[in-house]
Amino acid sequence: MGDRLPAIRCIALILAVISCIWTADAKTPTNTLELAKHLEESSSVRIEPARLDAKPGIALVFEGTDDLHYYAKPETAPAPDLELQAKAQSEAFDFEQAVFPKWHSFKDALGNKIEVFSGNFVVFIPMAPTKTPAPDRADIEITVSGIACTSLACLNPFKEKITTTIDWADNASWKTITLESEAVPHTAAKSYSIWFALPLAFLAGLILNIMPCVLPVIPLKVLSIFEQAKESRARCIALGLSFCLGIILFFAGIAILNIILRLGYGTVFQWGDHFRNPAFIIAMSLLLVALALFMFGVFTILVPSAIAARDGARKGHAGSIAMGFLAAVLSTPCSFAILTTAFGWAQTQGLFLSTIAIMLIGVGMASPYIILTSMPGALKHMPRAGRWAELFKQSLGFILLLVAVWLMLVLPAHRIAGTAYYATILAFCLWMWGGWVTLMTPKRRKLIIRSIALTIAIAAGAWLLPESVSLIDWREYDKAQIRQARDANEPVLIEFMADWCMTCKAVEKTVYSRKSIADLMEHKGVIPIRGDTTLADSHAAIDLKAIYNEPGVPVSILFLPGLSEPMRFHGLLIGKDLEKALKDLPDAQAQSSY
């Protein structure tokens, strides 16, 4: 019974969260003119009387940034009734169907072309008095509804009411407007029932099990289940349910995050947003490299025998939950198309329904293991674990490496090299951790070796992984610009480097990333030029040998006013000499008198 308490408590927590949001579904309308805002993107609407082709009516003037858009057609909107709609009502007037402008195409995250309205545009609602004579002044209420999205995120669906008072007696002088389209009826979109959409969420979770990122984890768990089948049926089922609970806990965390974003910040969780964060991509790629090495048997993770003997049962449940959670985390790199669609539909629903949909994705992913562990007897008829299983596990490690490389290539170009170098160093450290020691290695020696491996990993990570922000506004190599600056007696510093040169990268981090040197260069009016010699046929590479007679990189060349020969700084340890040379230069204002 004690083994089941953690699982029971986690399930109770999930149910408590769901019950807390049962009544948090409705969004209270406000009388604001701002319809949507996300980061730097925004859109608002104002209403004013106008005439279109001599017909009086109400013009809805939308003003916003180009990236924030509304859906123009119900067929391509993410859910029924989420295309942009505008309706008017008044006791004194009848209103015809809204006339929308010409839409334009927009390519969404999945590469689909959709019809949208964005930027500045006008929607017109024709009107006529309900009786004659019409009142001189009357109140009108406009309801605008839909959903606004940017290329990064979709916001909550909105339904705003805006009121105005018009002077009908003056309608002949209302401003005349033109639109680029005729009135086209908004046909009703195909409506998917909850009982159709929720099984789709379950199916999306089920499909995650065959994703390349998740597939390598399955043999580990299945082989574990083989072993558990030798024990009692109850324990086999309990450990299988613990694995499933780990999967569901991951999606429960996503659901809770979605609740916080929607209630606290008025936005929604978009599947794929985490991949716009380089830190997440780096962490995932390195995790996949480490798991690949684990598949190859380079290292193993062992629990100290004292702990295992004292709390073996709990270790089994905790390990199963952790393995399930890891499987769900690993599903994220390979599941963009599937989960973006599922999450996109969920975000257009009420808070309670969207939470249920997100949780069903986790249940769908966990369901095969629930079935598998409920029939431990059937596992006895499956092939026995042996050499084939080990080779299969190692071959799946190469799949993890391919996914890791793919993730690295998603990074900004200037961060790919550092991540790849660190992945190699991390692999070496994991090899030290697992391959340089055995069960018979003395504890003191084992502690020394693993401490060295950990120190190398931490130091290399601090060196290679942080994004380097250049404090110097380097200009591209241009021989004419250098000649012009020298003719004007302006100091010029040329840093010759190459992408394949590790020493060059070290110079960038130890010398040109120092604030003292960057400040000196700016204060002294030094023109910074970066000569990229990565390719042999580049102008910088050719001039490095032909003009400056230098055999290789890194080298920095400083031209001083009034001197024909420049100062040259070779190698890695140039910071002190360069700083002294810069300090000896006159200030930028004094140089103008040369």
PDB file of N, CA and C in Angstrom, residues 175-261:
ATOM      1  N   LYS A 175     -18.197  60.053 -44.305  1.00  0.00           N
ATOM      2  CA  LYS A 175     -17.053  59.803 -45.171  1.00  0.00           C
ATOM      3  C   LYS A 175     -17.315  58.603 -46.079  1.00  0.00           C
ATOM      4  N   THR A 176     -16.952  58.729 -47.347  1.00  0.00           N
ATOM      5  CA  THR A 176     -17.109  57.645 -48.306  1.00  0.00           C
ATOM      6  C   THR A 176     -15.841  56.789 -48.325  1.00  0.00           C
ATOM      7  N   ILE A 177     -16.028  55.484 -48.243  1.00  0.00           N
ATOM      8  CA  ILE A 177     -14.891  54.561 -48.233  1.00  0.00           C
ATOM      9  C   ILE A 177     -15.021  53.595 -49.409  1.00  0.00           C
ATOM     10  N   THR A 178     -13.930  52.903 -49.733  1.00  0.00           N
ATOM     11  CA  THR A 178     -13.926  51.874 -50.777  1.00  0.00           C
ATOM     12  C   THR A 178     -13.275  50.620 -50.211  1.00  0.00           C
ATOM     13  N   LEU A 179     -13.767  49.488 -50.671  1.00  0.00           N
ATOM     14  CA  LEU A 179     -13.190  48.210 -50.281  1.00  0.00           C
ATOM     15  C   LEU A 179     -12.775  47.455 -51.524  1.00  0.00           C
ATOM     16  N   GLU A 180     -11.872  46.491 -51.348  1.00  0.00           N
ATOM     17  CA  GLU A 180     -11.332  45.753 -52.486  1.00  0.00           C
ATOM     18  C   GLU A 180     -12.123  44.497 -52.797  1.00  0.00           C
ATOM     19  N   SER A 181     -13.202  44.206 -52.025  1.00  0.00           N
ATOM     20  CA  SER A 181     -13.943  42.976 -52.275  1.00  0.00           C
ATOM     21  C   SER A 181     -15.429  43.215 -52.145  1.00  0.00           C
ATOM     22  N   GLU A 182     -16.195  42.317 -52.716  1.00  0.00           N
ATOM     23  CA  GLU A 182     -17.639  42.347 -52.556  1.00  0.00           C
ATOM     24  C   GLU A 182     -18.007  41.587 -51.288  1.00  0.00           C
ATOM     25  N   ALA A 183     -19.243  41.779 -50.858  1.00  0.00           N
ATOM     26  CA  ALA A 183     -19.711  41.062 -49.675  1.00  0.00           C
ATOM     27  C   ALA A 183     -19.813  39.574 -49.990  1.00  0.00           C
ATOM     28  N   VAL A 184     -19.095  38.773 -49.233  1.00  0.00           N
ATOM     29  CA  VAL A 184     -19.115  37.328 -49.425  1.00  0.00           C
ATOM     30  C   VAL A 184     -19.630  36.692 -48.145  1.00  0.00           C
ATOM     31  N   PRO A 185     -20.681  35.875 -48.225  1.00  0.00           N
ATOM     32  CA  PRO A 185     -21.212  35.251 -47.008  1.00  0.00           C
ATOM     33  C   PRO A 185     -20.156  34.388 -46.335  1.00  0.00           C
ATOM     34  N   HIS A 186     -20.107  34.452 -45.021  1.00  0.00           N
ATOM     35  CA  HIS A 186     -19.242  33.568 -44.246  1.00  0.00           C
ATOM     36  C   HIS A 186     -20.000  32.284 -43.992  1.00  0.00           C
ATOM     37  N   THR A 187     -19.715  31.258 -44.782  1.00  0.00           N
ATOM     38  CA  THR A 187     -20.402  29.989 -44.594  1.00  0.00           C
ATOM     39  C   THR A 187     -19.926  29.341 -43.309  1.00  0.00           C
ATOM     40  N   ALA A 188     -20.797  28.586 -42.718  1.00  0.00           N
ATOM     41  CA  ALA A 188     -20.468  27.944 -41.445  1.00  0.00           C
ATOM     42  C   ALA A 188     -19.385  26.904 -41.653  1.00  0.00           C
ATOM     43  N   ALA A 189     -18.421  26.895 -40.770  1.00  0.00           N
ATOM     44  CA  ALA A 189     -17.342  25.913 -40.871  1.00  0.00           C
ATOM     45  C   ALA A 189     -17.826  24.552 -40.417  1.00  0.00           C
ATOM     46  N   LYS A 190     -17.106  23.531 -40.878  1.00  0.00           N
ATOM     47  CA  LYS A 190     -17.446  22.188 -40.438  1.00  0.00           C
ATOM     48  C   LYS A 190     -17.215  22.090 -38.938  1.00  0.00           C
ATOM     49  N   SER A 191     -18.193  21.688 -38.213  1.00  0.00           N
ATOM     50  CA  SER A 191     -18.120  21.659 -36.759  1.00  0.00           C
ATOM     51  C   SER A 191     -17.736  20.257 -36.295  1.00  0.00           C
ATOM     52  N   TYR A 192     -16.650  20.176 -35.573  1.00  0.00           N
ATOM     53  CA  TYR A 192     -16.239  18.898 -35.012  1.00  0.00           C
ATOM     54  C   TYR A 192     -16.739  18.807 -33.580  1.00  0.00           C
ATOM     55  N   SER A 193     -17.407  17.726 -33.266  1.00  0.00           N
ATOM     56  CA  SER A 193     -17.935  17.570 -31.919  1.00  0.00           C
ATOM     57  C   SER A 193     -16.801  17.223 -30.966  1.00  0.00           C
ATOM     58  N   ILE A 194     -17.102  17.427 -29.703  1.00  0.00           N
ATOM     59  CA  ILE A 194     -16.124  17.088 -28.672  1.00  0.00           C
ATOM     60  C   ILE A 194     -15.783  15.606 -28.747  1.00  0.00           C
ATOM     61  N   TRP A 195     -16.776  14.783 -29.036  1.00  0.00           N
ATOM     62  CA  TRP A 195     -16.569  13.332 -29.043  1.00  0.00           C
ATOM     63  C   TRP A 195     -15.757  12.881 -30.247  1.00  0.00           C
ATOM     64  N   PHE A 196     -15.555  13.775 -31.210  1.00  0.00           N
ATOM     65  CA  PHE A 196     -14.654  13.470 -32.315  1.00  0.00           C
ATOM     66  C   PHE A 196     -13.262  14.044 -32.046  1.00  0.00           C
ATOM     67  N   ALA A 197     -13.223  15.257 -31.486  1.00  0.00           N
ATOM     68  CA  ALA A 197     -11.949  15.947 -31.288  1.00  0.00           C
ATOM     69  C   ALA A 197     -11.125  15.320 -30.162  1.00  0.00           C
ATOM     70  N   LEU A 198     -11.772  14.933 -29.059  1.00  0.00           N
ATOM     71  CA  LEU A 198     -11.022  14.379 -27.936  1.00  0.00           C
ATOM     72  C   LEU A 198     -10.361  13.041 -28.287  1.00  0.00           C
ATOM     73  N   PRO A 199     -11.045  12.150 -29.016  1.00  0.00           N
ATOM     74  CA  PRO A 199     -10.320  10.942 -29.452  1.00  0.00           C
ATOM     75  C   PRO A 199      -9.123  11.262 -30.353  1.00  0.00           C
ATOM     76  N   LEU A 200      -9.212  12.353 -31.115  1.00  0.00           N
ATOM     77  CA  LEU A 200      -8.059  12.745 -31.927  1.00  0.00           C
ATOM     78  C   LEU A 200      -6.866  13.112 -31.042  1.00  0.00           C
ATOM     79  N   ALA A 201      -7.139  13.791 -29.910  1.00  0.00           N
ATOM     80  CA  ALA A 201      -6.064  14.124 -28.967  1.00  0.00           C
ATOM     81  C   ALA A 201      -5.449  12.842 -28.409  1.00  0.00           C
ATOM     82  N   PHE A 202      -6.310  11.875 -28.084  1.00  0.00           N
ATOM     83  CA  PHE A 202      -5.818  10.582 -27.594  1.00  0.00           C
ATOM     84  C   PHE A 202      -4.954   9.904 -28.654  1.00  0.00           C
ATOM     85  N   LEU A 203      -5.405   9.943 -29.927  1.00  0.00           N
ATOM     86  CA  LEU A 203      -4.655   9.329 -31.016  1.00  0.00           C
ATOM     87  C   LEU A 203      -3.307  10.017 -31.214  1.00  0.00           C
ATOM     88  N   ALA A 204      -3.272  11.351 -31.058  1.00  0.00           N
ATOM     89  CA  ALA A 204      -2.007  12.081 -31.192  1.00  0.00           C
ATOM     90  C   ALA A 204      -0.999  11.593 -30.161  1.00  0.00           C
ATOM     91  N   GLY A 205      -1.453  11.372 -28.928  1.00  0.00           N
ATOM     92  CA  GLY A 205      -0.563  10.850 -27.897  1.00  0.00           C
ATOM     93  C   GLY A 205      -0.105   9.441 -28.197  1.00  0.00           C
ATOM     94  N   LEU A 206      -0.996   8.619 -28.748  1.00  0.00           N
ATOM     95  CA  LEU A 206      -0.649   7.242 -29.085  1.00  0.00           C
ATOM     96  C   LEU A 206       0.452   7.203 -30.138  1.00  0.00           C
ATOM     97  N   ILE A 207       0.361   8.107 -31.127  1.00  0.00           N
ATOM     98  CA  ILE A 207       1.341   8.124 -32.211  1.00  0.00           C
ATOM     99  C   ILE A 207       2.727   8.519 -31.718  1.00  0.00           C
ATOM    100  N   LEU A 208       2.803   9.254 -30.586  1.00  0.00           N
ATOM    101  CA  LEU A 208       4.101   9.701 -30.086  1.00  0.00           C
ATOM    102  C   LEU A 208       5.044   8.538 -29.803  1.00  0.00           C
ATOM    103  N   ASN A 209       4.488   7.371 -29.532  1.00  0.00           N
ATOM    104  CA  ASN A 209       5.335   6.228 -29.175  1.00  0.00           C
ATOM    105  C   ASN A 209       6.190   5.736 -30.325  1.00  0.00           C
ATOM    106  N   ILE A 210       5.850   6.093 -31.567  1.00  0.00           N
ATOM    107  CA  ILE A 210       6.663   5.638 -32.694  1.00  0.00           C
ATOM    108  C   ILE A 210       7.542   6.759 -33.238  1.00  0.00           C
ATOM    109  N   MET A 211       7.606   7.884 -32.534  1.00  0.00           N
ATOM    110  CA  MET A 211       8.490   8.959 -32.948  1.00  0.00           C
ATOM    111  C   MET A 211       9.953   8.539 -32.735  1.00  0.00           C
ATOM    112  N   PRO A 212      10.872   8.958 -33.618  1.00  0.00           N
ATOM    113  CA  PRO A 212      12.283   8.556 -33.490  1.00  0.00           C
ATOM    114  C   PRO A 212      12.905   8.942 -32.156  1.00  0.00           C
ATOM    115  N   CYS A 213      12.423  10.032 -31.547  1.00  0.00           N
ATOM    116  CA  CYS A 213      13.011  10.467 -30.279  1.00  0.00           C
ATOM    117  C   CYS A 213      12.557   9.590 -29.118  1.00  0.00           C
ATOM    118  N   VAL A 214      11.352   9.022 -29.230  1.00  0.00           N
ATOM    119  CA  VAL A 214      10.797   8.229 -28.136  1.00  0.00           C
ATOM    120  C   VAL A 214      11.130   6.759 -28.293  1.00  0.00           C
ATOM    121  N   LEU A 215      11.218   6.303 -29.528  1.00  0.00           N
ATOM    122  CA  LEU A 215      11.396   4.881 -29.810  1.00  0.00           C
ATOM    123  C   LEU A 215      12.564   4.244 -29.051  1.00  0.00           C
ATOM    124  N   PRO A 216      13.722   4.922 -28.926  1.00  0.00           N
ATOM    125  CA  PRO A 216      14.820   4.283 -28.196  1.00  0.00           C
ATOM    126  C   PRO A 216      14.542   4.048 -26.719  1.00  0.00           C
ATOM    127  N   VAL A 217      13.605   4.787 -26.126  1.00  0.00           N
ATOM    128  CA  VAL A 217      13.314   4.605 -24.708  1.00  0.00           C
ATOM    129  C   VAL A 217      12.469   3.362 -24.480  1.00  0.00           C
ATOM    130  N   ILE A 218      11.659   2.990 -25.486  1.00  0.00           N
ATOM    131  CA  ILE A 218      10.725   1.886 -25.315  1.00  0.00           C
ATOM    132  C   ILE A 218      11.433   0.570 -25.014  1.00  0.00           C
ATOM    133  N   PRO A 219      12.518   0.213 -25.764  1.00  0.00           N
ATOM    134  CA  PRO A 219      13.181  -1.056 -25.421  1.00  0.00           C
ATOM    135  C   PRO A 219      13.682  -1.111 -23.980  1.00  0.00           C
ATOM    136  N   LEU A 220      14.143   0.039 -23.471  1.00  0.00           N
ATOM    137  CA  LEU A 220      14.616   0.049 -22.086  1.00  0.00           C
ATOM    138  C   LEU A 220      13.497  -0.349 -21.136  1.00  0.00           C
ATOM    139  N   LYS A 221      12.309   0.227 -21.381  1.00  0.00           N
ATOM    140  CA  LYS A 221      11.202  -0.066 -20.487  1.00  0.00           C
ATOM    141  C   LYS A 221      10.667  -1.468 -20.714  1.00  0.00           C
ATOM    142  N   VAL A 222      10.606  -1.902 -21.983  1.00  0.00           N
ATOM    143  CA  VAL A 222      10.097  -3.241 -22.272  1.00  0.00           C
ATOM    144  C   VAL A 222      11.010  -4.303 -21.660  1.00  0.00           C
ATOM    145  N   LEU A 223      12.333  -4.094 -21.789  1.00  0.00           N
ATOM    146  CA  LEU A 223      13.265  -5.048 -21.183  1.00  0.00           C
ATOM    147  C   LEU A 223      13.104  -5.085 -19.667  1.00  0.00           C
ATOM    148  N   SER A 224      12.811  -3.915 -19.101  1.00  0.00           N
ATOM    149  CA  SER A 224      12.560  -3.868 -17.667  1.00  0.00           C
ATOM    150  C   SER A 224      11.295  -4.644 -17.320  1.00  0.00           C
ATOM    151  N   ILE A 225      10.282  -4.527 -18.184  1.00  0.00           N
ATOM    152  CA  ILE A 225       9.038  -5.255 -17.938  1.00  0.00           C
ATOM    153  C   ILE A 225       9.271  -6.761 -18.048  1.00  0.00           C
ATOM    154  N   PHE A 226      10.169  -7.178 -18.973  1.00  0.00           N
ATOM    155  CA  PHE A 226      10.515  -8.604 -19.056  1.00  0.00           C
ATOM    156  C   PHE A 226      10.963  -9.127 -17.692  1.00  0.00           C
ATOM    157  N   GLU A 227      11.817  -8.333 -17.051  1.00  0.00           N
ATOM    158  CA  GLU A 227      12.334  -8.756 -15.757  1.00  0.00           C
ATOM    159  C   GLU A 227      11.230  -8.734 -14.705  1.00  0.00           C
ATOM    160  N   GLN A 228      10.380  -7.693 -14.743  1.00  0.00           N
ATOM    161  CA  GLN A 228       9.333  -7.582 -13.743  1.00  0.00           C
ATOM    162  C   GLN A 228       8.304  -8.702 -13.886  1.00  0.00           C
ATOM    163  N   ALA A 229       8.176  -9.275 -15.090  1.00  0.00           N
ATOM    164  CA  ALA A 229       7.204 -10.341 -15.303  1.00  0.00           C
ATOM    165  C   ALA A 229       7.541 -11.579 -14.480  1.00  0.00           C
ATOM    166  N   LYS A 230       8.808 -11.686 -14.060  1.00  0.00           N
ATOM    167  CA  LYS A 230       9.205 -12.823 -13.240  1.00  0.00           C
ATOM    168  C   LYS A 230       8.691 -12.689 -11.817  1.00  0.00           C
ATOM    169  N   GLU A 231       8.316 -11.454 -11.434  1.00  0.00           N
ATOM    170  CA  GLU A 231       7.844 -11.208 -10.083  1.00  0.00           C
ATOM    171  C   GLU A 231       6.321 -11.303 -10.060  1.00  0.00           C
ATOM    172  N   SER A 232       5.721 -10.749  -9.015  1.00  0.00           N
ATOM    173  CA  SER A 232       4.273 -10.849  -8.863  1.00  0.00           C
ATOM    174  C   SER A 232       3.552  -9.995  -9.898  1.00  0.00           C
ATOM    175  N   ARG A 233       2.346 -10.390 -10.245  1.00  0.00           N
ATOM    176  CA  ARG A 233       1.532  -9.660 -11.211  1.00  0.00           C
ATOM    177  C   ARG A 233       1.243  -8.258 -10.701  1.00  0.00           C
ATOM    178  N   ALA A 234       0.962  -8.149  -9.397  1.00  0.00           N
ATOM    179  CA  ALA A 234       0.620  -6.843  -8.828  1.00  0.00           C
ATOM    180  C   ALA A 234       1.784  -5.864  -8.954  1.00  0.00           C
ATOM    181  N   ARG A 235       3.005  -6.351  -8.693  1.00  0.00           N
ATOM    182  CA  ARG A 235       4.156  -5.438  -8.786  1.00  0.00           C
ATOM    183  C   ARG A 235       4.423  -5.035 -10.234  1.00  0.00           C
ATOM    184  N   CYS A 236       4.235  -5.971 -11.152  1.00  0.00           N
ATOM    185  CA  CYS A 236       4.443  -5.652 -12.567  1.00  0.00           C
ATOM    186  C   CYS A 236       3.475  -4.566 -13.014  1.00  0.00           C
ATOM    187  N   ILE A 237       2.213  -4.694 -12.619  1.00  0.00           N
ATOM    188  CA  ILE A 237       1.211  -3.688 -12.988  1.00  0.00           C
ATOM    189  C   ILE A 237       1.515  -2.353 -12.318  1.00  0.00           C
ATOM    190  N   ALA A 238       1.925  -2.391 -11.040  1.00  0.00           N
ATOM    191  CA  ALA A 238       2.197  -1.146 -10.311  1.00  0.00           C
ATOM    192  C   ALA A 238       3.355  -0.376 -10.938  1.00  0.00           C
ATOM    193  N   LEU A 239       4.421  -1.082 -11.327  1.00  0.00           N
ATOM    194  CA  LEU A 239       5.552  -0.402 -11.940  1.00  0.00           C
ATOM    195  C   LEU A 239       5.197   0.129 -13.328  1.00  0.00           C
ATOM    196  N   GLY A 240       4.374  -0.619 -14.058  1.00  0.00           N
ATOM    197  CA  GLY A 240       3.921  -0.131 -15.359  1.00  0.00           C
ATOM    198  C   GLY A 240       3.077   1.116 -15.225  1.00  0.00           C
ATOM    199  N   LEU A 241       2.200   1.139 -14.226  1.00  0.00           N
ATOM    200  CA  LEU A 241       1.372   2.330 -13.991  1.00  0.00           C
ATOM    201  C   LEU A 241       2.225   3.510 -13.543  1.00  0.00           C
ATOM    202  N   SER A 242       3.310   3.234 -12.813  1.00  0.00           N
ATOM    203  CA  SER A 242       4.211   4.321 -12.418  1.00  0.00           C
ATOM    204  C   SER A 242       4.865   4.945 -13.648  1.00  0.00           C
ATOM    205  N   PHE A 243       5.259   4.114 -14.610  1.00  0.00           N
ATOM    206  CA  PHE A 243       5.813   4.630 -15.856  1.00  0.00           C
ATOM    207  C   PHE A 243       4.790   5.506 -16.576  1.00  0.00           C
ATOM    208  N   CYS A 244       3.549   5.033 -16.638  1.00  0.00           N
ATOM    209  CA  CYS A 244       2.478   5.807 -17.277  1.00  0.00           C
ATOM    210  C   CYS A 244       2.228   7.111 -16.536  1.00  0.00           C
ATOM    211  N   LEU A 245       2.317   7.067 -15.212  1.00  0.00           N
ATOM    212  CA  LEU A 245       2.117   8.273 -14.432  1.00  0.00           C
ATOM    213  C   LEU A 245       3.183   9.320 -14.756  1.00  0.00           C
ATOM    214  N   GLY A 246       4.421   8.879 -14.985  1.00  0.00           N
ATOM    215  CA  GLY A 246       5.473   9.821 -15.366  1.00  0.00           C
ATOM    216  C   GLY A 246       5.148  10.530 -16.662  1.00  0.00           C
ATOM    217  N   ILE A 247       4.604   9.786 -17.641  1.00  0.00           N
ATOM    218  CA  ILE A 247       4.195  10.407 -18.906  1.00  0.00           C
ATOM    219  C   ILE A 247       3.102  11.438 -18.665  1.00  0.00           C
ATOM    220  N   ILE A 248       2.084  11.033 -17.901  1.00  0.00           N
ATOM    221  CA  ILE A 248       0.933  11.912 -17.672  1.00  0.00           C
ATOM    222  C   ILE A 248       1.342  13.146 -16.877  1.00  0.00           C
ATOM    223  N   LEU A 249       2.303  12.990 -15.957  1.00  0.00           N
ATOM    224  CA  LEU A 249       2.748  14.145 -15.164  1.00  0.00           C
ATOM    225  C   LEU A 249       3.367  15.220 -16.058  1.00  0.00           C
ATOM    226  N   PHE A 250       4.074  14.799 -17.110  1.00  0.00           N
ATOM    227  CA  PHE A 250       4.648  15.789 -18.027  1.00  0.00           C
ATOM    228  C   PHE A 250       3.545  16.612 -18.682  1.00  0.00           C
ATOM    229  N   PHE A 251       2.527  15.942 -19.183  1.00  0.00           N
ATOM    230  CA  PHE A 251       1.444  16.672 -19.848  1.00  0.00           C
ATOM    231  C   PHE A 251       0.585  17.430 -18.835  1.00  0.00           C
ATOM    232  N   ALA A 252       0.534  16.943 -17.602  1.00  0.00           N
ATOM    233  CA  ALA A 252      -0.149  17.713 -16.558  1.00  0.00           C
ATOM    234  C   ALA A 252       0.586  19.026 -16.305  1.00  0.00           C
ATOM    235  N   GLY A 253       1.917  18.978 -16.335  1.00  0.00           N
ATOM    236  CA  GLY A 253       2.693  20.216 -16.193  1.00  0.00           C
ATOM    237  C   GLY A 253       2.418  21.186 -17.323  1.00  0.00           C
ATOM    238  N   ILE A 254       2.299  20.670 -18.568  1.00  0.00           N
ATOM    239  CA  ILE A 254       1.961  21.530 -19.707  1.00  0.00           C
ATOM    240  C   ILE A 254       0.575  22.135 -19.511  1.00  0.00           C
ATOM    241  N   ALA A 255      -0.372  21.318 -19.030  1.00  0.00           N
ATOM    242  CA  ALA A 255      -1.733  21.822 -18.809  1.00  0.00           C
ATOM    243  C   ALA A 255      -1.750  22.913 -17.751  1.00  0.00           C
ATOM    244  N   ILE A 256      -0.987  22.732 -16.678  1.00  0.00           N
ATOM    245  CA  ILE A 256      -0.930  23.748 -15.620  1.00  0.00           C
ATOM    246  C   ILE A 256      -0.289  25.026 -16.151  1.00  0.00           C
ATOM    247  N   LEU A 257       0.763  24.877 -16.955  1.00  0.00           N
ATOM    248  CA  LEU A 257       1.385  26.055 -17.568  1.00  0.00           C
ATOM    249  C   LEU A 257       0.386  26.796 -18.449  1.00  0.00           C
ATOM    250  N   ASN A 258      -0.404  26.049 -19.196  1.00  0.00           N
ATOM    251  CA  ASN A 258      -1.421  26.665 -20.051  1.00  0.00           C
ATOM    252  C   ASN A 258      -2.444  27.438 -19.217  1.00  0.00           C
ATOM    253  N   ILE A 259      -2.830  26.861 -18.076  1.00  0.00           N
ATOM    254  CA  ILE A 259      -3.789  27.542 -17.187  1.00  0.00           C
ATOM    255  C   ILE A 259      -3.199  28.859 -16.681  1.00  0.00           C
ATOM    256  N   ILE A 260      -1.937  28.808 -16.257  1.00  0.00           N
ATOM    257  CA  ILE A 260      -1.282  30.014 -15.727  1.00  0.00           C
ATOM    258  C   ILE A 260      -1.201  31.083 -16.805  1.00  0.00           C
ATOM    259  N   LEU A 261      -0.822  30.693 -18.021  1.00  0.00           N
ATOM    260  CA  LEU A 261      -0.687  31.663 -19.114  1.00  0.00           C
ATOM    261  C   LEU A 261      -2.027  32.278 -19.478  1.00  0.00           C
TER     262      LEU A 261
END
